[in-house]
PDB file of N, CA and C in Angstrom:
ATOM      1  N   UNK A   1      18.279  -0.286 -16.266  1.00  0.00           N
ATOM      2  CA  UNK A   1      18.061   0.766 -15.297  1.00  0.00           C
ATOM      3  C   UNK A   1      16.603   1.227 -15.379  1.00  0.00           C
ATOM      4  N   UNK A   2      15.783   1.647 -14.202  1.00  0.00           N
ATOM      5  CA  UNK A   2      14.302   2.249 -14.146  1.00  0.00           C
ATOM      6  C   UNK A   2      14.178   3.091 -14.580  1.00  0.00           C
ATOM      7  N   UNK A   3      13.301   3.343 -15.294  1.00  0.00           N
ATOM      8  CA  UNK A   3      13.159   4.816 -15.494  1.00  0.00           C
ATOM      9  C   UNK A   3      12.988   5.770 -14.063  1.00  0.00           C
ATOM     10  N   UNK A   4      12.784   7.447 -14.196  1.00  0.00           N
ATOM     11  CA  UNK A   4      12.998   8.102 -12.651  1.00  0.00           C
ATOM     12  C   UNK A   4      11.358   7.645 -11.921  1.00  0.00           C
ATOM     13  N   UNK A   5      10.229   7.513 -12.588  1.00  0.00           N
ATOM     14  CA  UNK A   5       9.175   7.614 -11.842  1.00  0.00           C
ATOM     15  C   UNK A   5       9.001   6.123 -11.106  1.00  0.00           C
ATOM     16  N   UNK A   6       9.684   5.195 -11.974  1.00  0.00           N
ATOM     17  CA  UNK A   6       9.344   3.716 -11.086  1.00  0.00           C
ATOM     18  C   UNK A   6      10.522   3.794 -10.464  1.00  0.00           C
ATOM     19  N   UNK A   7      11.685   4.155 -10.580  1.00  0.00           N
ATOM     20  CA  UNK A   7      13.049   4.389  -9.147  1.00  0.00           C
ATOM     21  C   UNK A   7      11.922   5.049  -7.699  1.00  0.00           C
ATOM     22  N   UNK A   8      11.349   5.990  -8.058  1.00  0.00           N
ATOM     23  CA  UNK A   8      10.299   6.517  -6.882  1.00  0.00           C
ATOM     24  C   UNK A   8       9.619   5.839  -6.528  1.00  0.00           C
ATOM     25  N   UNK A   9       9.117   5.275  -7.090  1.00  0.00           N
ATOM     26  CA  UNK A   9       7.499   3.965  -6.969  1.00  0.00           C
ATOM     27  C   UNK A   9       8.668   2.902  -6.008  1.00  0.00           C
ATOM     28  N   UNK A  10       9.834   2.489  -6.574  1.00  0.00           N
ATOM     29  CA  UNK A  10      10.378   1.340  -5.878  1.00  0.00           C
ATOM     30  C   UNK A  10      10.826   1.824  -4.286  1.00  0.00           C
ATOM     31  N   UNK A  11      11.510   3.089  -4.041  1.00  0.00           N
ATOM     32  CA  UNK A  11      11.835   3.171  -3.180  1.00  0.00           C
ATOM     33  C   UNK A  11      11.050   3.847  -1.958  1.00  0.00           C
ATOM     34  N   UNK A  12       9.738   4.181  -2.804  1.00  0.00           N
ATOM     35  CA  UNK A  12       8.773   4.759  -1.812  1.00  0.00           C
ATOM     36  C   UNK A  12       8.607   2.868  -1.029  1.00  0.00           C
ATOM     37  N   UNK A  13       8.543   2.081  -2.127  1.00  0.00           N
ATOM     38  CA  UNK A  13       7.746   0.970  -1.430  1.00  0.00           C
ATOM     39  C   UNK A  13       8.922  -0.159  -0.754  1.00  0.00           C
ATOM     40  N   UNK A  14      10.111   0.157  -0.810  1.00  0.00           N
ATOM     41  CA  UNK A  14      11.081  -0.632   0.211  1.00  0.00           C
ATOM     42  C   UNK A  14      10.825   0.584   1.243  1.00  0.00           C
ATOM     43  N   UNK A  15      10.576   1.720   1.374  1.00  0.00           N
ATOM     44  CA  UNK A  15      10.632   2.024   2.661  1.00  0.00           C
ATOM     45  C   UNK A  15       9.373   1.937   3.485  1.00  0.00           C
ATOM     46  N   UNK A  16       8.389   1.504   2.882  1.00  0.00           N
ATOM     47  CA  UNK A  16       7.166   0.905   3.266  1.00  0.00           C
ATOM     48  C   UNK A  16       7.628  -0.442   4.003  1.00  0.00           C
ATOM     49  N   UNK A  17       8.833  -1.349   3.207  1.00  0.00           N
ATOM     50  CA  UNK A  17       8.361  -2.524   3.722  1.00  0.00           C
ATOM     51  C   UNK A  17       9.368  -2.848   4.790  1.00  0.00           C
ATOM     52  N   UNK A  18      10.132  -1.295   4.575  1.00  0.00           N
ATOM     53  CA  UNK A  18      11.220  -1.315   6.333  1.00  0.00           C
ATOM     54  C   UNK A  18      10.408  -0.805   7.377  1.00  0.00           C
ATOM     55  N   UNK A  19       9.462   0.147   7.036  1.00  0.00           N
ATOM     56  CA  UNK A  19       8.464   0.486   8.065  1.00  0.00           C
ATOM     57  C   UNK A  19       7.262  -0.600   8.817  1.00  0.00           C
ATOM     58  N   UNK A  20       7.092  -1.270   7.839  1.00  0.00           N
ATOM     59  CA  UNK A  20       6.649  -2.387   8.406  1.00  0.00           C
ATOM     60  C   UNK A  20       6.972  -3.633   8.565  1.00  0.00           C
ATOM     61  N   UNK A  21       8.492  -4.011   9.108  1.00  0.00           N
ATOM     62  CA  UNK A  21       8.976  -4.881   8.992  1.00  0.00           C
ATOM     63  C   UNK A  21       8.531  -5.909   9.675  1.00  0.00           C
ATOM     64  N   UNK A  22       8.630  -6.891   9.711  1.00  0.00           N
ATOM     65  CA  UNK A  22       7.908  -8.309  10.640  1.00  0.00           C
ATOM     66  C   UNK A  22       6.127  -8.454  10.291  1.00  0.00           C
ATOM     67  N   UNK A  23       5.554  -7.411   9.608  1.00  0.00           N
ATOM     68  CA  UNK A  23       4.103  -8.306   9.132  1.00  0.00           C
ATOM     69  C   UNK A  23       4.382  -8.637   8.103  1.00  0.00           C
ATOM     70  N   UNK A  24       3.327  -9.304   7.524  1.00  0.00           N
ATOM     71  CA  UNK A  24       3.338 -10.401   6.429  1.00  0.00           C
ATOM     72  C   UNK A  24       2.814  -9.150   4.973  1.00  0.00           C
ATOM     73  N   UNK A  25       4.030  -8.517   4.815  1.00  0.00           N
ATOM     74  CA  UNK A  25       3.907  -7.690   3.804  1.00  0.00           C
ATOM     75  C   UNK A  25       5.040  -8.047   2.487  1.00  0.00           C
ATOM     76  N   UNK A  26       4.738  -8.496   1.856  1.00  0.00           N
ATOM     77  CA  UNK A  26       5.627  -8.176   0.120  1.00  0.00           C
ATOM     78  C   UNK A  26       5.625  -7.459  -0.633  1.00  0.00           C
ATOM     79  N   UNK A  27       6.552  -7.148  -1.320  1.00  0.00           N
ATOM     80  CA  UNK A  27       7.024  -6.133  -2.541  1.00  0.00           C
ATOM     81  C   UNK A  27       5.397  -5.742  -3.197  1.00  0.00           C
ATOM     82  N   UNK A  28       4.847  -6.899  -3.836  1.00  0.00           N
ATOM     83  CA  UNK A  28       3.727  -6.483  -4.317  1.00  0.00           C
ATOM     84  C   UNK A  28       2.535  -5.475  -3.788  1.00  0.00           C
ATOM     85  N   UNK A  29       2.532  -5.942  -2.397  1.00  0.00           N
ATOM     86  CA  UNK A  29       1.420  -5.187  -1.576  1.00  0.00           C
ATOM     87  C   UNK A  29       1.746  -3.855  -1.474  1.00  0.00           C
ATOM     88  N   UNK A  30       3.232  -3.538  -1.179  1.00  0.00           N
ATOM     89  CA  UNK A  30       3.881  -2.245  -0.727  1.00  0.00           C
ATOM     90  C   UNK A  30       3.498  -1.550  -2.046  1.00  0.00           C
ATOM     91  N   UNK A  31       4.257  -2.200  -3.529  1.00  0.00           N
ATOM     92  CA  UNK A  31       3.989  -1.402  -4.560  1.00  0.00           C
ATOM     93  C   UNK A  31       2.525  -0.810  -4.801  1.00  0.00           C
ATOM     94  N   UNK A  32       1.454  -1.762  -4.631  1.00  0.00           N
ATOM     95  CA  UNK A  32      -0.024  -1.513  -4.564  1.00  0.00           C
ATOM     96  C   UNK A  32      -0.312  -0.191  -3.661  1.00  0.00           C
ATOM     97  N   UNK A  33      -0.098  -0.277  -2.210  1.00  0.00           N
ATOM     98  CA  UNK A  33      -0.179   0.670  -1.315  1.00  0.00           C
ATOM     99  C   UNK A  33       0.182   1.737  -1.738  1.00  0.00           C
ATOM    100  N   UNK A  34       1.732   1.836  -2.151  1.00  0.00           N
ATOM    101  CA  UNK A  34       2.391   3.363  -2.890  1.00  0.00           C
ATOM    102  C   UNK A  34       1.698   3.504  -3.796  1.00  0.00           C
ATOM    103  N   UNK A  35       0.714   2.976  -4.981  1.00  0.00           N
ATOM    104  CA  UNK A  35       0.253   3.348  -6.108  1.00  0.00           C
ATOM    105  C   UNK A  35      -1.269   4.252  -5.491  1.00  0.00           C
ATOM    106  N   UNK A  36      -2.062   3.733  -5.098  1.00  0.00           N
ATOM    107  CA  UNK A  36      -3.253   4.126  -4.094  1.00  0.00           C
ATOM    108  C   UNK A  36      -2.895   4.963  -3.325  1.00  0.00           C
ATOM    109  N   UNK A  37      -2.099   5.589  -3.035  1.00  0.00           N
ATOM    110  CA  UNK A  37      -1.938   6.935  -1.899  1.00  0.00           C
ATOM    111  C   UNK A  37      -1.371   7.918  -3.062  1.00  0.00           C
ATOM    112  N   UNK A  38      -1.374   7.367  -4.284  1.00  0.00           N
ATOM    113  CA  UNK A  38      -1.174   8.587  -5.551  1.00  0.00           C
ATOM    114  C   UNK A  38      -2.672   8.884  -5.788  1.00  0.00           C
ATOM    115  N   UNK A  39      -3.925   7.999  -5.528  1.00  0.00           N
ATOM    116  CA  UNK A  39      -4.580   8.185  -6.208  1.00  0.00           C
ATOM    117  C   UNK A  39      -5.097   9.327  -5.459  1.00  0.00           C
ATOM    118  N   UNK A  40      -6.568   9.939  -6.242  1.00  0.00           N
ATOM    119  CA  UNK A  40      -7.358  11.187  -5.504  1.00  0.00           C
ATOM    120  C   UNK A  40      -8.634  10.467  -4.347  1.00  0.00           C
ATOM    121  N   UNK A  41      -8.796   8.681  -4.503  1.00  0.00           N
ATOM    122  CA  UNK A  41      -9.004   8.710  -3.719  1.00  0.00           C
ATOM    123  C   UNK A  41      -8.488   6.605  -3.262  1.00  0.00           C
ATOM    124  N   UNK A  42      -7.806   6.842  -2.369  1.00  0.00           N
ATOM    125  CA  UNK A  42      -6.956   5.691  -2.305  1.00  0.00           C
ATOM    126  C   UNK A  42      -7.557   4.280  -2.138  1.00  0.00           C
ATOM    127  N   UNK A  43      -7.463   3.188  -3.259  1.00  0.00           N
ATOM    128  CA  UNK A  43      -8.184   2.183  -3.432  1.00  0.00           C
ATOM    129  C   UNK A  43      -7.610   1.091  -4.031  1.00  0.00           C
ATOM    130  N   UNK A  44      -7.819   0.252  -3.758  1.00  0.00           N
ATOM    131  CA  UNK A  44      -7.389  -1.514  -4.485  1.00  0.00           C
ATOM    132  C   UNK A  44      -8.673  -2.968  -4.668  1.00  0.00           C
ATOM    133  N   UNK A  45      -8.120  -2.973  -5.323  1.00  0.00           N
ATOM    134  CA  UNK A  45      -8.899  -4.577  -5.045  1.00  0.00           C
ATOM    135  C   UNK A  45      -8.359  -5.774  -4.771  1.00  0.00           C
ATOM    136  N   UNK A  46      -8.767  -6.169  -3.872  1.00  0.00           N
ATOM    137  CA  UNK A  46      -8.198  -7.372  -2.408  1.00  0.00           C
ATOM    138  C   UNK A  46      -8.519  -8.385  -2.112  1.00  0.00           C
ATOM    139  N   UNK A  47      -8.425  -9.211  -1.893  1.00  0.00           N
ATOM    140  CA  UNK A  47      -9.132 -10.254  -0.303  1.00  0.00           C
ATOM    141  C   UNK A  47      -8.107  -9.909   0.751  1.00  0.00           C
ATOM    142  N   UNK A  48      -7.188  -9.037   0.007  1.00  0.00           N
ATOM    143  CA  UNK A  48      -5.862  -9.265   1.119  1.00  0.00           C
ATOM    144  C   UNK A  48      -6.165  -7.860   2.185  1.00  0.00           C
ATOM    145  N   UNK A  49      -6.767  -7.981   3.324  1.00  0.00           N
ATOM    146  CA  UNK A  49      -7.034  -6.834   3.916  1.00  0.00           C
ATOM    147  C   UNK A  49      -6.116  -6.344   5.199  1.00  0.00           C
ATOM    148  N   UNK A  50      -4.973  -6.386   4.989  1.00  0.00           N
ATOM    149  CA  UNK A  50      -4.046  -6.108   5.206  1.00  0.00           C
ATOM    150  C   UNK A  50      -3.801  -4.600   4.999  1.00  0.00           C
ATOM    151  N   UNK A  51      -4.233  -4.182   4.099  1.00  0.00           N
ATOM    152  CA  UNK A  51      -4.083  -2.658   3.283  1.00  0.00           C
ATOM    153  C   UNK A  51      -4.919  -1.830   4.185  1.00  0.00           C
ATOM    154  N   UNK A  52      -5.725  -2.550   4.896  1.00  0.00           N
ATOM    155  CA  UNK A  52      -6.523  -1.508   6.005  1.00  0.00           C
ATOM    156  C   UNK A  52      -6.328  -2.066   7.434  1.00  0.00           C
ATOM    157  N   UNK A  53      -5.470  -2.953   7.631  1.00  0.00           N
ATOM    158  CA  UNK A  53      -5.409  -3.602   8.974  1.00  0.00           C
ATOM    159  C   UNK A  53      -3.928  -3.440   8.974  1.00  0.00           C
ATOM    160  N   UNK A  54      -2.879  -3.356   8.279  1.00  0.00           N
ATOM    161  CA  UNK A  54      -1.620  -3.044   8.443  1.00  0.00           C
ATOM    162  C   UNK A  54      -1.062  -1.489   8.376  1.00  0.00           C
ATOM    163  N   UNK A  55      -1.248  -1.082   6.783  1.00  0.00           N
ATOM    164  CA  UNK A  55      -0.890  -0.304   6.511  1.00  0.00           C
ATOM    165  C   UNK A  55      -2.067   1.050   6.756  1.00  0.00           C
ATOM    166  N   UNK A  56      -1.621   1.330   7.989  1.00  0.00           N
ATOM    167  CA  UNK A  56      -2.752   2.817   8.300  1.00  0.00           C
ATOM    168  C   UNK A  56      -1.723   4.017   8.909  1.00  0.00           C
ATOM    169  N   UNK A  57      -1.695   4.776   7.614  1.00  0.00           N
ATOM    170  CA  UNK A  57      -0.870   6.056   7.446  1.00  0.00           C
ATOM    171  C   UNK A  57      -1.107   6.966   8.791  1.00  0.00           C
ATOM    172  N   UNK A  58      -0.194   7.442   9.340  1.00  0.00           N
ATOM    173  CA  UNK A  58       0.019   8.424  10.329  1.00  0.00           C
ATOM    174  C   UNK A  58      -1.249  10.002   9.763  1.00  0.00           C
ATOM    175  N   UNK A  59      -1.029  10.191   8.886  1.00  0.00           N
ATOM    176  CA  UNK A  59      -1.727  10.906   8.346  1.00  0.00           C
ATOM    177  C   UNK A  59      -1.935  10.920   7.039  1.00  0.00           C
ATOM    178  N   UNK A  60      -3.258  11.710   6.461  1.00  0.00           N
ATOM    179  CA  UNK A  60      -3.740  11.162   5.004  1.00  0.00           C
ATOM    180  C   UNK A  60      -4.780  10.261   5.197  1.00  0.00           C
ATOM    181  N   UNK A  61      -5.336   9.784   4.134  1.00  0.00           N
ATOM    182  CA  UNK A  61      -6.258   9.041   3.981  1.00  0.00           C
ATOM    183  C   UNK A  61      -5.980   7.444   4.311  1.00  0.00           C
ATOM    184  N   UNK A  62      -7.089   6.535   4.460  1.00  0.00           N
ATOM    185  CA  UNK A  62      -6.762   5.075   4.739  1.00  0.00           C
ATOM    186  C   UNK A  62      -6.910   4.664   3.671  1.00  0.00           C
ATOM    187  N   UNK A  63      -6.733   3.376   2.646  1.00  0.00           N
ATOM    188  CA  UNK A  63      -6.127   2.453   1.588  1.00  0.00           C
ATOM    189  C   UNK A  63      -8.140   1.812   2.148  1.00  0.00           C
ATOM    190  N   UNK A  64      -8.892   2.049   1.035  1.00  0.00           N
ATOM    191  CA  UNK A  64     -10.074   1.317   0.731  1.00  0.00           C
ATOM    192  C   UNK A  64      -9.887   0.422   0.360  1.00  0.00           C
ATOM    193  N   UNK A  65     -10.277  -1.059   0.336  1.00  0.00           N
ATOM    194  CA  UNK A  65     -10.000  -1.971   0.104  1.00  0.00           C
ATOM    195  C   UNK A  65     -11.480  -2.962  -0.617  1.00  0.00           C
ATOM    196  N   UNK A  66     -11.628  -3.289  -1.829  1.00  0.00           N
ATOM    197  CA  UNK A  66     -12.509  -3.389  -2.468  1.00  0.00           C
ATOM    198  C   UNK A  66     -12.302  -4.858  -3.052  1.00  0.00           C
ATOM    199  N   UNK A  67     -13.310  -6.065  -2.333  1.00  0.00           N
ATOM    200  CA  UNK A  67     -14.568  -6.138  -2.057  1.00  0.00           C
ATOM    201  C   UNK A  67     -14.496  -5.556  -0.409  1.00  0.00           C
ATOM    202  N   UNK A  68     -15.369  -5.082   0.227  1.00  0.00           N
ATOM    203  CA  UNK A  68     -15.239  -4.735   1.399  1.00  0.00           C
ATOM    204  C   UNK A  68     -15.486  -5.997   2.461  1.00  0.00           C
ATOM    205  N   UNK A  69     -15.004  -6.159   3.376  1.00  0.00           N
ATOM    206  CA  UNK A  69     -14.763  -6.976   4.461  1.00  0.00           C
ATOM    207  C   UNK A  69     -16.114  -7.254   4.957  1.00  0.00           C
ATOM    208  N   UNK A  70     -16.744  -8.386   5.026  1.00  0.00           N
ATOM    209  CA  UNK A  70     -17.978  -8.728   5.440  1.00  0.00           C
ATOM    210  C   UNK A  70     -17.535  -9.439   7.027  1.00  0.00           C
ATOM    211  N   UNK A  71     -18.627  -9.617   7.962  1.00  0.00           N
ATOM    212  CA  UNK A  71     -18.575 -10.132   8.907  1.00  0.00           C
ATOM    213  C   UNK A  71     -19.349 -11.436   8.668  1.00  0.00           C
ATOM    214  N   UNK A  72     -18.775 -12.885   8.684  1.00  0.00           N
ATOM    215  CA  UNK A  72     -18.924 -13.505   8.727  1.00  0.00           C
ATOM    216  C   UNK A  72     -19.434 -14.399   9.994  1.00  0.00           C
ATOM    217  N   UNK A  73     -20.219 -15.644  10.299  1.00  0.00           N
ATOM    218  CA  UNK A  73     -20.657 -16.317  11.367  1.00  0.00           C
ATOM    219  C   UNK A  73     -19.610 -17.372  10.899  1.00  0.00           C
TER     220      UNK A  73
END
């Protein structure tokens, strides 16, 4: 059985991944996302930029995503 704070962590992030059902989101990403909207200021490290192209909170801050997204030719 989980302890109570990862029972929260898990079910904050299945309801992440019912909210975004049909993109290309997994358990892992959701858990990442829920961990970063604890923080004071919300951040990960990625290539997967999804965290700022999927997941963009109704309100609150947006999920920084670190290395930052370059524009490529």
């Amino acid at each position: 059985m989980l302890p109570p704070a990862d029972r929260h962590l898990y079910a904050d992030a299945e309801q992440l991944l019912r909210q975004y059902q049909g993109h290309a989101l997994g358990l892992a990403a959701a858990v990442n996302a829920v961990l970063a909207w604890r923080l004071q200021r919300p951040a990960v490290l990625s290539f997967d930029h999804h965290y700022c192209e999927v997941l963009v909170p109704k309100k609150g801050p947006r999920i920084e995503v670190f290395p930052a997204a370059t524009a490529s030719a």
